[in-house]
C-alpha positions as YAML, in Angstrom:
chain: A
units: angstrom
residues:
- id: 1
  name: UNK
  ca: [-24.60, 66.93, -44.12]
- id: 2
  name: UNK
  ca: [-26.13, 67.95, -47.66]
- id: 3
  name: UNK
  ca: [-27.83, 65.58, -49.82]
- id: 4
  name: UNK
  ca: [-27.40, 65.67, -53.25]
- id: 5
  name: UNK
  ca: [-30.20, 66.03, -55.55]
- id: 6
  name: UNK
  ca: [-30.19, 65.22, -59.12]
- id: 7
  name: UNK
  ca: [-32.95, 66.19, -61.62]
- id: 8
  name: UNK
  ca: [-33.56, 64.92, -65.24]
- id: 9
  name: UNK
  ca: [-34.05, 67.98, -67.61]
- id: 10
  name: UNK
  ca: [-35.79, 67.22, -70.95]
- id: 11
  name: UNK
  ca: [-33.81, 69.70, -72.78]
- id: 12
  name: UNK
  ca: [-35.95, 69.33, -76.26]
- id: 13
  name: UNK
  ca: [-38.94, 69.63, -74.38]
- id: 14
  name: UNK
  ca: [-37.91, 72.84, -72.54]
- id: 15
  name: UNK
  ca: [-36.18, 74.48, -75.48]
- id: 16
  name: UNK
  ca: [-39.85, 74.14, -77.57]
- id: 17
  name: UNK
  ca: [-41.74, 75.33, -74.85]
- id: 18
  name: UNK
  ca: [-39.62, 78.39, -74.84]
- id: 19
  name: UNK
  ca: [-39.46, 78.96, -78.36]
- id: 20
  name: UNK
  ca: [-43.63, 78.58, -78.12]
- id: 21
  name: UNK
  ca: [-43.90, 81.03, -75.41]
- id: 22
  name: UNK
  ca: [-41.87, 83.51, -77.26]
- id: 23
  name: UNK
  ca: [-44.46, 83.11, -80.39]
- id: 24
  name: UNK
  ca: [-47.75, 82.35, -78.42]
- id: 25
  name: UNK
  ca: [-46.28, 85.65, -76.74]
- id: 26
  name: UNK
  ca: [-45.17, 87.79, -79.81]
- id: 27
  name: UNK
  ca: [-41.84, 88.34, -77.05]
- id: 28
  name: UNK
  ca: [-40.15, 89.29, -80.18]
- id: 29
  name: UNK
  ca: [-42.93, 91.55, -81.59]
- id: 30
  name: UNK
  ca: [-42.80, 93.53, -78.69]
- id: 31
  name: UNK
  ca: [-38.98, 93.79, -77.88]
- id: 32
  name: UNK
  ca: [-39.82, 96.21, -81.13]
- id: 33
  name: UNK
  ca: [-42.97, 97.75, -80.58]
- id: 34
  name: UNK
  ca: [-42.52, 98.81, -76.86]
- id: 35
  name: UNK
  ca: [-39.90, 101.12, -77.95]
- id: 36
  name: UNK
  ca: [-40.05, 104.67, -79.86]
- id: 37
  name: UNK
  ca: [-40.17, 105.22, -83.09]
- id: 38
  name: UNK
  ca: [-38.34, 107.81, -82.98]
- id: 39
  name: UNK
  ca: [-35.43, 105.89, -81.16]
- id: 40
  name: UNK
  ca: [-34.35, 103.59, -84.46]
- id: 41
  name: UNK
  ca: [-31.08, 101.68, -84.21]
- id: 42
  name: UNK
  ca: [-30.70, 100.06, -87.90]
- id: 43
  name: UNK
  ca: [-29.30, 97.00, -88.49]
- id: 44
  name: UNK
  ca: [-29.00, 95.50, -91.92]
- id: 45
  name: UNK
  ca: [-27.99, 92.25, -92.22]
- id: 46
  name: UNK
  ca: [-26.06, 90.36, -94.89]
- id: 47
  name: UNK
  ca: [-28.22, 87.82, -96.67]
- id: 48
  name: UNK
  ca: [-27.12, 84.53, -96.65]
- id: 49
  name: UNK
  ca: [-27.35, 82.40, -100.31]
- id: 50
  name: UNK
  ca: [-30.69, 80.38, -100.53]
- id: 51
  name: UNK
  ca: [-28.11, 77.09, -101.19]
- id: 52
  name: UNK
  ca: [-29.75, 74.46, -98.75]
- id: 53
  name: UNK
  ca: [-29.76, 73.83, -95.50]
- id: 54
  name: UNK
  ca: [-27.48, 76.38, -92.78]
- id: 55
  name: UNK
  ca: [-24.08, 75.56, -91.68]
- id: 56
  name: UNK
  ca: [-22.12, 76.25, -89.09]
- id: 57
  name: UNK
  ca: [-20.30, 79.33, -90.71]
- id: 58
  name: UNK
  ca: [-23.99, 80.82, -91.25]
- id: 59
  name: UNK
  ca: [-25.55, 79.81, -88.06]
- id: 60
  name: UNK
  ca: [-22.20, 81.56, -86.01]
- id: 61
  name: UNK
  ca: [-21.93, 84.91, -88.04]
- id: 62
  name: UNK
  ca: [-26.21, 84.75, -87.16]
- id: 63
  name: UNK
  ca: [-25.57, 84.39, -83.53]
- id: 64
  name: UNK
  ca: [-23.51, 87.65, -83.66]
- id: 65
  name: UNK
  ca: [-25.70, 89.13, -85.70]
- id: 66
  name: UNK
  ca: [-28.82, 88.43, -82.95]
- id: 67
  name: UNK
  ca: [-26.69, 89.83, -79.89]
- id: 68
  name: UNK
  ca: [-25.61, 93.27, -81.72]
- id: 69
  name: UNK
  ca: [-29.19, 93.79, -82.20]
- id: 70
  name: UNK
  ca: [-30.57, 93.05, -78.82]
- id: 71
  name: UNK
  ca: [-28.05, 94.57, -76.67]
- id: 72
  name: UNK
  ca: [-29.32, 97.96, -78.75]
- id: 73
  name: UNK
  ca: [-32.77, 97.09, -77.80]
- id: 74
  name: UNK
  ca: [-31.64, 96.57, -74.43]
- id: 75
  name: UNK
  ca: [-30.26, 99.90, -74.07]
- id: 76
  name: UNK
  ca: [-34.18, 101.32, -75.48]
- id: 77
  name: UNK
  ca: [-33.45, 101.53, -79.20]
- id: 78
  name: UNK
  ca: [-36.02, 100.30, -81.57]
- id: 79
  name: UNK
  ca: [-34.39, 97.38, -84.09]
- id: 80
  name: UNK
  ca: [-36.14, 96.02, -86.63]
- id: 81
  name: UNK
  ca: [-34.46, 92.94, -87.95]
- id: 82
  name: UNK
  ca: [-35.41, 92.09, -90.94]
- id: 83
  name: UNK
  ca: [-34.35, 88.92, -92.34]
- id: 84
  name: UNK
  ca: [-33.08, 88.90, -96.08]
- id: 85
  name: UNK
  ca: [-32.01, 86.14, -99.27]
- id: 86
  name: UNK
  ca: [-28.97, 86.57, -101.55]
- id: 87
  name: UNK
  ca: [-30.36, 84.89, -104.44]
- id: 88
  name: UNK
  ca: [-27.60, 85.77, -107.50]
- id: 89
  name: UNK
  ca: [-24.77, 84.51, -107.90]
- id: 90
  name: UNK
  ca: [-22.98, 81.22, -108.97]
- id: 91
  name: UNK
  ca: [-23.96, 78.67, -105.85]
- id: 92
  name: UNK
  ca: [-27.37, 79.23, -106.71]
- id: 93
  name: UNK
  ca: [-26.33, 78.27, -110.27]
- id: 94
  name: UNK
  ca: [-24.36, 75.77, -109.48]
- id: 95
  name: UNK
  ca: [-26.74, 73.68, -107.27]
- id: 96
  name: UNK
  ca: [-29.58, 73.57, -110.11]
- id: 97
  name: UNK
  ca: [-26.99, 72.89, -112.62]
- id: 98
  name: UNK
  ca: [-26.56, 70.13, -110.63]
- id: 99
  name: UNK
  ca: [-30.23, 69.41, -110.06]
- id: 100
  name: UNK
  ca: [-30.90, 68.93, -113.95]
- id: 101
  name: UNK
  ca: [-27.56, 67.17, -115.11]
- id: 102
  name: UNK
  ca: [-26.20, 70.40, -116.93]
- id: 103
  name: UNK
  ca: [-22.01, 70.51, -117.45]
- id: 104
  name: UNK
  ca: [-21.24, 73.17, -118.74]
- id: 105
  name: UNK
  ca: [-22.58, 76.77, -120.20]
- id: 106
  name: UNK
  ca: [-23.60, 75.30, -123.91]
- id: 107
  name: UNK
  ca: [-25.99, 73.23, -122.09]
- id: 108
  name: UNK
  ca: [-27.53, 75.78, -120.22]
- id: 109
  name: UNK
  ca: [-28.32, 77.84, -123.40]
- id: 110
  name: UNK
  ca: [-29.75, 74.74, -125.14]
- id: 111
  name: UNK
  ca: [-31.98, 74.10, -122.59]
- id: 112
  name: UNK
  ca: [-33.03, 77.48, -122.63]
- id: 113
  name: UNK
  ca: [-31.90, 80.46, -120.26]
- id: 114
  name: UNK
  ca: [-35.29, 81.30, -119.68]
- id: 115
  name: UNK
  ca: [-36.30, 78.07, -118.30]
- id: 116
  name: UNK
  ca: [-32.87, 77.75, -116.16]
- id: 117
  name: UNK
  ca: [-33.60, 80.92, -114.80]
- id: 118
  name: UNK
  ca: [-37.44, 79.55, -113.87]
- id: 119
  name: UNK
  ca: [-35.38, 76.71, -112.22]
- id: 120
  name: UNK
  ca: [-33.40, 79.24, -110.17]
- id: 121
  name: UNK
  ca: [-36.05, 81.05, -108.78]
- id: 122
  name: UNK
  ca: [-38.26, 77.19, -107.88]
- id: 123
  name: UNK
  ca: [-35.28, 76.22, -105.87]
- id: 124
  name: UNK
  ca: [-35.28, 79.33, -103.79]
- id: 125
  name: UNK
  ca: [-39.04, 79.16, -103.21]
- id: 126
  name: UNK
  ca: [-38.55, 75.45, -102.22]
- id: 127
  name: UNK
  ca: [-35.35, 75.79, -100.41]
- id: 128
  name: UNK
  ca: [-36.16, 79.12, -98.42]
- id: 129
  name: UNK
  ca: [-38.61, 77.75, -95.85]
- id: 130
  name: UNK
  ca: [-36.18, 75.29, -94.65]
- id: 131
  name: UNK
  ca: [-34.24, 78.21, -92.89]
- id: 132
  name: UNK
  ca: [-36.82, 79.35, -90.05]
- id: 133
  name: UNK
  ca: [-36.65, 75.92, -88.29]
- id: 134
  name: UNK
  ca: [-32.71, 76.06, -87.27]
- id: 135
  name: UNK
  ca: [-32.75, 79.86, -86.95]
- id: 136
  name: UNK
  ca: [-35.30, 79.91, -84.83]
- id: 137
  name: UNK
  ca: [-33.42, 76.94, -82.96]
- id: 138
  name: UNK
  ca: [-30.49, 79.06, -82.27]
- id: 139
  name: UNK
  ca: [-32.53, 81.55, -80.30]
- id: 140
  name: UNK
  ca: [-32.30, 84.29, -82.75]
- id: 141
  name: UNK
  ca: [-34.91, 86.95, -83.04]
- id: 142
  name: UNK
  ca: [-35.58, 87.85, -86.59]
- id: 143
  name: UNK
  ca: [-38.35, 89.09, -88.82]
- id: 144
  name: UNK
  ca: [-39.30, 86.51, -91.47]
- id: 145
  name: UNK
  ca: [-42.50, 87.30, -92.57]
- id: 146
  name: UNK
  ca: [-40.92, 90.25, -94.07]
- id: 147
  name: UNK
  ca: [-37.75, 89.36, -95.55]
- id: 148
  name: UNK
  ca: [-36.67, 90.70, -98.66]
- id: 149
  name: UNK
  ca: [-35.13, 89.15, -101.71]
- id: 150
  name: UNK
  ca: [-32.01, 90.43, -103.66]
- id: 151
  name: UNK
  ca: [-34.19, 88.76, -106.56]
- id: 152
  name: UNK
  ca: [-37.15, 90.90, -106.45]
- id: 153
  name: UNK
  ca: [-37.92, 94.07, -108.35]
- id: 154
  name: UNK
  ca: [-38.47, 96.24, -105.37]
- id: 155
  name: UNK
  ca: [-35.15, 95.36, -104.24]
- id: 156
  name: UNK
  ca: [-33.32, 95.59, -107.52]
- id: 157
  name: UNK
  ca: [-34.95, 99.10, -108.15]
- id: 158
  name: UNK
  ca: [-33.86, 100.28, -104.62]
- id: 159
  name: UNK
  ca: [-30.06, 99.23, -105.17]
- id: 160
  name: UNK
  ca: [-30.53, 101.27, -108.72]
- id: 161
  name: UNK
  ca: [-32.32, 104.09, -106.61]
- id: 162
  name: UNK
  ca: [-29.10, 104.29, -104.11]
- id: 163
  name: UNK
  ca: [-26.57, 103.89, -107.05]
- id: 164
  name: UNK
  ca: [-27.86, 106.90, -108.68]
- id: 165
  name: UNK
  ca: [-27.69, 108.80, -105.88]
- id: 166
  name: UNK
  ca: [-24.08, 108.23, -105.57]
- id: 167
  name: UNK
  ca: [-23.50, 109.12, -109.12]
- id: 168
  name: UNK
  ca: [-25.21, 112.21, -108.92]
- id: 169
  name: UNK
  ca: [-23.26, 113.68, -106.01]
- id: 170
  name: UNK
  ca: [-20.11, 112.51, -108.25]
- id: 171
  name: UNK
  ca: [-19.03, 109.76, -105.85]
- id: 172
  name: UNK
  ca: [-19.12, 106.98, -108.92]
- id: 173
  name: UNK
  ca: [-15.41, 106.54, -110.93]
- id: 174
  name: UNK
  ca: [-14.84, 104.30, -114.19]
- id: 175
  name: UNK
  ca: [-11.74, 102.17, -113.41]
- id: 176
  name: UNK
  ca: [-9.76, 99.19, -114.10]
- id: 177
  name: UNK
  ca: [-9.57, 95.86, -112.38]
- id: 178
  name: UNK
  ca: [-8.37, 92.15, -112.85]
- id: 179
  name: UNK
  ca: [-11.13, 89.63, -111.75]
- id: 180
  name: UNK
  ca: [-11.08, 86.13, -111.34]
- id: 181
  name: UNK
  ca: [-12.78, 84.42, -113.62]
- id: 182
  name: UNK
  ca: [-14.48, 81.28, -114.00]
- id: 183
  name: UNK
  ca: [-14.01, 79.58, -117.57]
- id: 184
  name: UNK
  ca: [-16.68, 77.00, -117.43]
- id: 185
  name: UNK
  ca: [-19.42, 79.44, -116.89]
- id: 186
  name: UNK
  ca: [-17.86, 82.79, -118.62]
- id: 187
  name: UNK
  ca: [-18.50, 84.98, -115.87]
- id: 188
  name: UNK
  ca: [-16.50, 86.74, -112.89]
- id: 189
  name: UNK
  ca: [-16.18, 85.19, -109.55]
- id: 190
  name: UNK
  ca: [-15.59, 86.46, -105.81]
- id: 191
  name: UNK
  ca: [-12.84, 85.44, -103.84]
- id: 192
  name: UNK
  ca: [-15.53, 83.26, -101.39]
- id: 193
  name: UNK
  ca: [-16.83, 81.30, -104.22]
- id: 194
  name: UNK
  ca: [-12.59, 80.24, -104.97]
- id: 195
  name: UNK
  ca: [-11.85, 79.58, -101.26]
- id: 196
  name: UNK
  ca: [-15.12, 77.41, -101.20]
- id: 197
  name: UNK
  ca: [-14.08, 73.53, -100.86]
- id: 198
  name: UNK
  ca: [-13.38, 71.19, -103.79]
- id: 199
  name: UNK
  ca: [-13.50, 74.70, -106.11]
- id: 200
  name: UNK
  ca: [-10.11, 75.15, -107.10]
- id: 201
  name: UNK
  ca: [-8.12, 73.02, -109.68]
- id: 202
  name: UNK
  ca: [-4.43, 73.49, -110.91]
- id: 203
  name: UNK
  ca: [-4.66, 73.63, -114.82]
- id: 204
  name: UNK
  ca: [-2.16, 73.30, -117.77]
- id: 205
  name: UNK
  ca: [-2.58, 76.94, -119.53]
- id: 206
  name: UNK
  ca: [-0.42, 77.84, -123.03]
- id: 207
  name: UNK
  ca: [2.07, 81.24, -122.30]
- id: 208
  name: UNK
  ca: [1.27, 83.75, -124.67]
- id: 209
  name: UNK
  ca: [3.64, 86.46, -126.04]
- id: 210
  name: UNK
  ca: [1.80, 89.54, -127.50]
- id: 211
  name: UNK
  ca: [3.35, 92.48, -129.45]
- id: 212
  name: UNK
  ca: [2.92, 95.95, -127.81]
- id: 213
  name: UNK
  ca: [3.42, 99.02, -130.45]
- id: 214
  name: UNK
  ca: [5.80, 101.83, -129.72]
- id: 215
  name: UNK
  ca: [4.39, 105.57, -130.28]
- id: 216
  name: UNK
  ca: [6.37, 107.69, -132.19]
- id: 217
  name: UNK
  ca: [7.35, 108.26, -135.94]
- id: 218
  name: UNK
  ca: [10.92, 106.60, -135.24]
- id: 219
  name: UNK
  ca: [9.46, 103.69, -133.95]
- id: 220
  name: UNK
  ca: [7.41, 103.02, -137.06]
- id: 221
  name: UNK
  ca: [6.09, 99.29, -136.85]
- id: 222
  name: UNK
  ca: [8.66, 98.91, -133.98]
- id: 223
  name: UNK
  ca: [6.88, 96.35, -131.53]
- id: 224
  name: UNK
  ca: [8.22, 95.49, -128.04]
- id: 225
  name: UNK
  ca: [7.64, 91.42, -126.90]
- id: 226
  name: UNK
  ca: [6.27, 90.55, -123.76]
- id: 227
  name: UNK
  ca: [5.83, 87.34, -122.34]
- id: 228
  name: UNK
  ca: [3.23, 86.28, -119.88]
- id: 229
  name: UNK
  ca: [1.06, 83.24, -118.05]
- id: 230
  name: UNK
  ca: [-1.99, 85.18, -117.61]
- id: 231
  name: UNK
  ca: [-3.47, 86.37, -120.75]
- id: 232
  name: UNK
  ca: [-6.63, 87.17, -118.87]
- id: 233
  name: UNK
  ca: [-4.84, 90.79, -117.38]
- id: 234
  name: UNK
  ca: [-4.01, 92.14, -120.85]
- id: 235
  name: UNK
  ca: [-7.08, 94.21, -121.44]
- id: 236
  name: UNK
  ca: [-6.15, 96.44, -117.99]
- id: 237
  name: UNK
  ca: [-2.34, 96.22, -118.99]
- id: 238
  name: UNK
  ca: [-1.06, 100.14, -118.26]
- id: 239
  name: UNK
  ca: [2.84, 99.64, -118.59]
- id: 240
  name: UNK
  ca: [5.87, 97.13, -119.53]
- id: 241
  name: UNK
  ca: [8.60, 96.68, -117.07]
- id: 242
  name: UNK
  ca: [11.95, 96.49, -118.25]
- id: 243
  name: UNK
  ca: [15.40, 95.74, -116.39]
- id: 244
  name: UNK
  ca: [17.85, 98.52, -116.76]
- id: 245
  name: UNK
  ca: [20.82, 95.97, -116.56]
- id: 246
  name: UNK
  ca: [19.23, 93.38, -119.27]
- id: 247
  name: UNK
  ca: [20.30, 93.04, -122.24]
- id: 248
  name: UNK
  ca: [17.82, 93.31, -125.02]
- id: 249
  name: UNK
  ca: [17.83, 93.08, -128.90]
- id: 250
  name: UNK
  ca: [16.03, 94.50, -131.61]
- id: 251
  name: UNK
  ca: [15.66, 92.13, -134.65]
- id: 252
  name: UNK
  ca: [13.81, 92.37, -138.02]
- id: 253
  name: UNK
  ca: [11.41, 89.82, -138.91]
- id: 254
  name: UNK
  ca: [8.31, 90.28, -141.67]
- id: 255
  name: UNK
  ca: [9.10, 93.64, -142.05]
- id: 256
  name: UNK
  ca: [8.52, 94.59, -138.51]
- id: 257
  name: UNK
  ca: [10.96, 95.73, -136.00]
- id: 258
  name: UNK
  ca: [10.75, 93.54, -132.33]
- id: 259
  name: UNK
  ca: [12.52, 94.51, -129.24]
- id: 260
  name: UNK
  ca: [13.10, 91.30, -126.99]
- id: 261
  name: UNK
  ca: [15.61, 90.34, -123.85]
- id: 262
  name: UNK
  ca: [18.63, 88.61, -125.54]
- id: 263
  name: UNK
  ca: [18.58, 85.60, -123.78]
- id: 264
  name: UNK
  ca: [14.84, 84.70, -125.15]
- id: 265
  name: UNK
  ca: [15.74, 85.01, -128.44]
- id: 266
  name: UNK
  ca: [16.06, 81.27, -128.98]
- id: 267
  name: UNK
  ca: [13.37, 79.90, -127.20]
- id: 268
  name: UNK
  ca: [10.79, 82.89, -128.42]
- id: 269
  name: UNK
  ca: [12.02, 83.02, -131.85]
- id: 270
  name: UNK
  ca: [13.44, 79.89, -132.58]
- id: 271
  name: UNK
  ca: [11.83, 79.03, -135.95]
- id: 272
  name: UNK
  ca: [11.96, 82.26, -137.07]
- id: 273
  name: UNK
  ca: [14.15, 83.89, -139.87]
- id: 274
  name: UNK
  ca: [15.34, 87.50, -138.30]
- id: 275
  name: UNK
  ca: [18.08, 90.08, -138.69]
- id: 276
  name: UNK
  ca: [19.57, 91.72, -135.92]
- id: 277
  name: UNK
  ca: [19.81, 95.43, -136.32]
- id: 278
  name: UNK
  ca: [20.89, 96.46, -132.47]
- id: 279
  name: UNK
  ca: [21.87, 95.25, -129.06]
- id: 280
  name: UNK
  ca: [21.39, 97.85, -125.75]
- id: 281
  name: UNK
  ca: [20.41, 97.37, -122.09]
- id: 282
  name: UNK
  ca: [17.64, 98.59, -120.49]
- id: 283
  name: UNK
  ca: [18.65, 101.69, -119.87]
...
């Protein structure tokens, strides 16, 4: 016969004294240190935004991010993790817009864009500190004392340092891309700050049709109308589709000649005095 024996396990208590151990030990220190130099594995790691306290999404991506790096230092590699801050960006913005009761970008620039910017950098001095606790919780090994800042001038200057590198060995191009855009605070924005909760609203926004002039001495103020519900991609506009089966019109109006599909005639130029001088497809 076996008797069962059950034990109560203070699971705070042991999880401190393990995390004090570690420290008291410098564990981590050494799991560095012990290694050679001239062994390096190097892992960079994505910086989190200074926007509060961790969640879930941060704290799982940092659990992959500790067992990458000490499976290396397993295998005799020397890893220095160095912990980092993303501090531009909008949810920075956002949260000490927030913070002093400012709407909108008018008020920003009447209370002063120096002083907003002051209020930036308090909140990631106050809100930074708050991070060691749970990461250190989670049993990840990381250097703190040490972490860098995408705000500081040592970092900025580096990320100019490696751009100019690239241009020099002719790896830089000048291009053309739509962005999403943010109205309220005139500025681009990344596909994570849309998909973040609560940050996308349907909105009411006018059609515009814009007149695009055809090159050529016979097509002397000749102007072909096109029709569209995102204004915003005009400036990297490269062509104008056409169907070769549609019929389109040309029609005279203030002395100008405008090419249109036939059956928007009425509802594009409705109000509108014009002549009609041809009718073709396409083609």
């Amino acid at each position: 016969m076996f008797k069962s024996v059950s034990a109560k396990v203070d699971f705070a208590k042991e999880e401190k004294r393990i995390l004090n151990f570690w420290k008291e030990n410098k564990i981590f220190e050494k799991s560095i240190n012990q290694r050679p130099k001239t062994n390096p594995y190097s892992f960079y790691d994505g910086p989190p935004f200074v926007t509060g306290y961790p969640h879930y999404g941060g704290l799982l991506s940092s659990i992959a991010k500790d067992v990458i790096p000490r499976y290396q230092t397993m295998r005799g590699k020397r890893v220095r993790r160095v912990w980092g801050w993303d501090c531009h960006g909008l949810p920075i913005e956002n949260m000490v817009e927030e913070k002093l009761g400012l709407k909108n970008r008018r008020e920003i620039l009447k209370f002063g864009i120096n002083k907003f910017i002051e209020e930036c950098r308090r909140y990631v001095e106050e809100t930074s500190p708050e991070w060691k606790w749970y990461i250190d919780h989670i049993g990840r090994w990381v250097d703190f004392d040490h972490a860098y800042r995408t705000m500081d001038l040592k970092y900025m200057e580096t990320v100019i340092w490696v751009f100019k590198r690239l241009y020099d060995k002719g790896l830089i191009y000048k291009g053309n891309r739509v962005s999403l855009f943010c109205p309220r605070c005139s500025t681009p924005v990344s596909n994570f700050e849309i998909a973040m909760d609560d940050s996308y609203a349907m909105m009411r926004d006018p059609a515009v049709t814009v007149k695009f002039r055809l090159k050529g001495k016979k097509f002397k103020d000749t102007f072909i109308l096109a029709w569209t519900t995102t204004p915003w991609t005009l400036p990297s506009n490269r062509a104008l589709v056409v169907d070769p089966k549609e019929n389109y019109i040309m029609v005279k109006l203030n002395g100008e000649r405008l090419i249109l599909a036939k059956k928007r005639e009425r509802s594009t130029l409705a109000s509108e005095k014009t002549q009609h001088v041809e009718e073709f497809t396409g083609r």
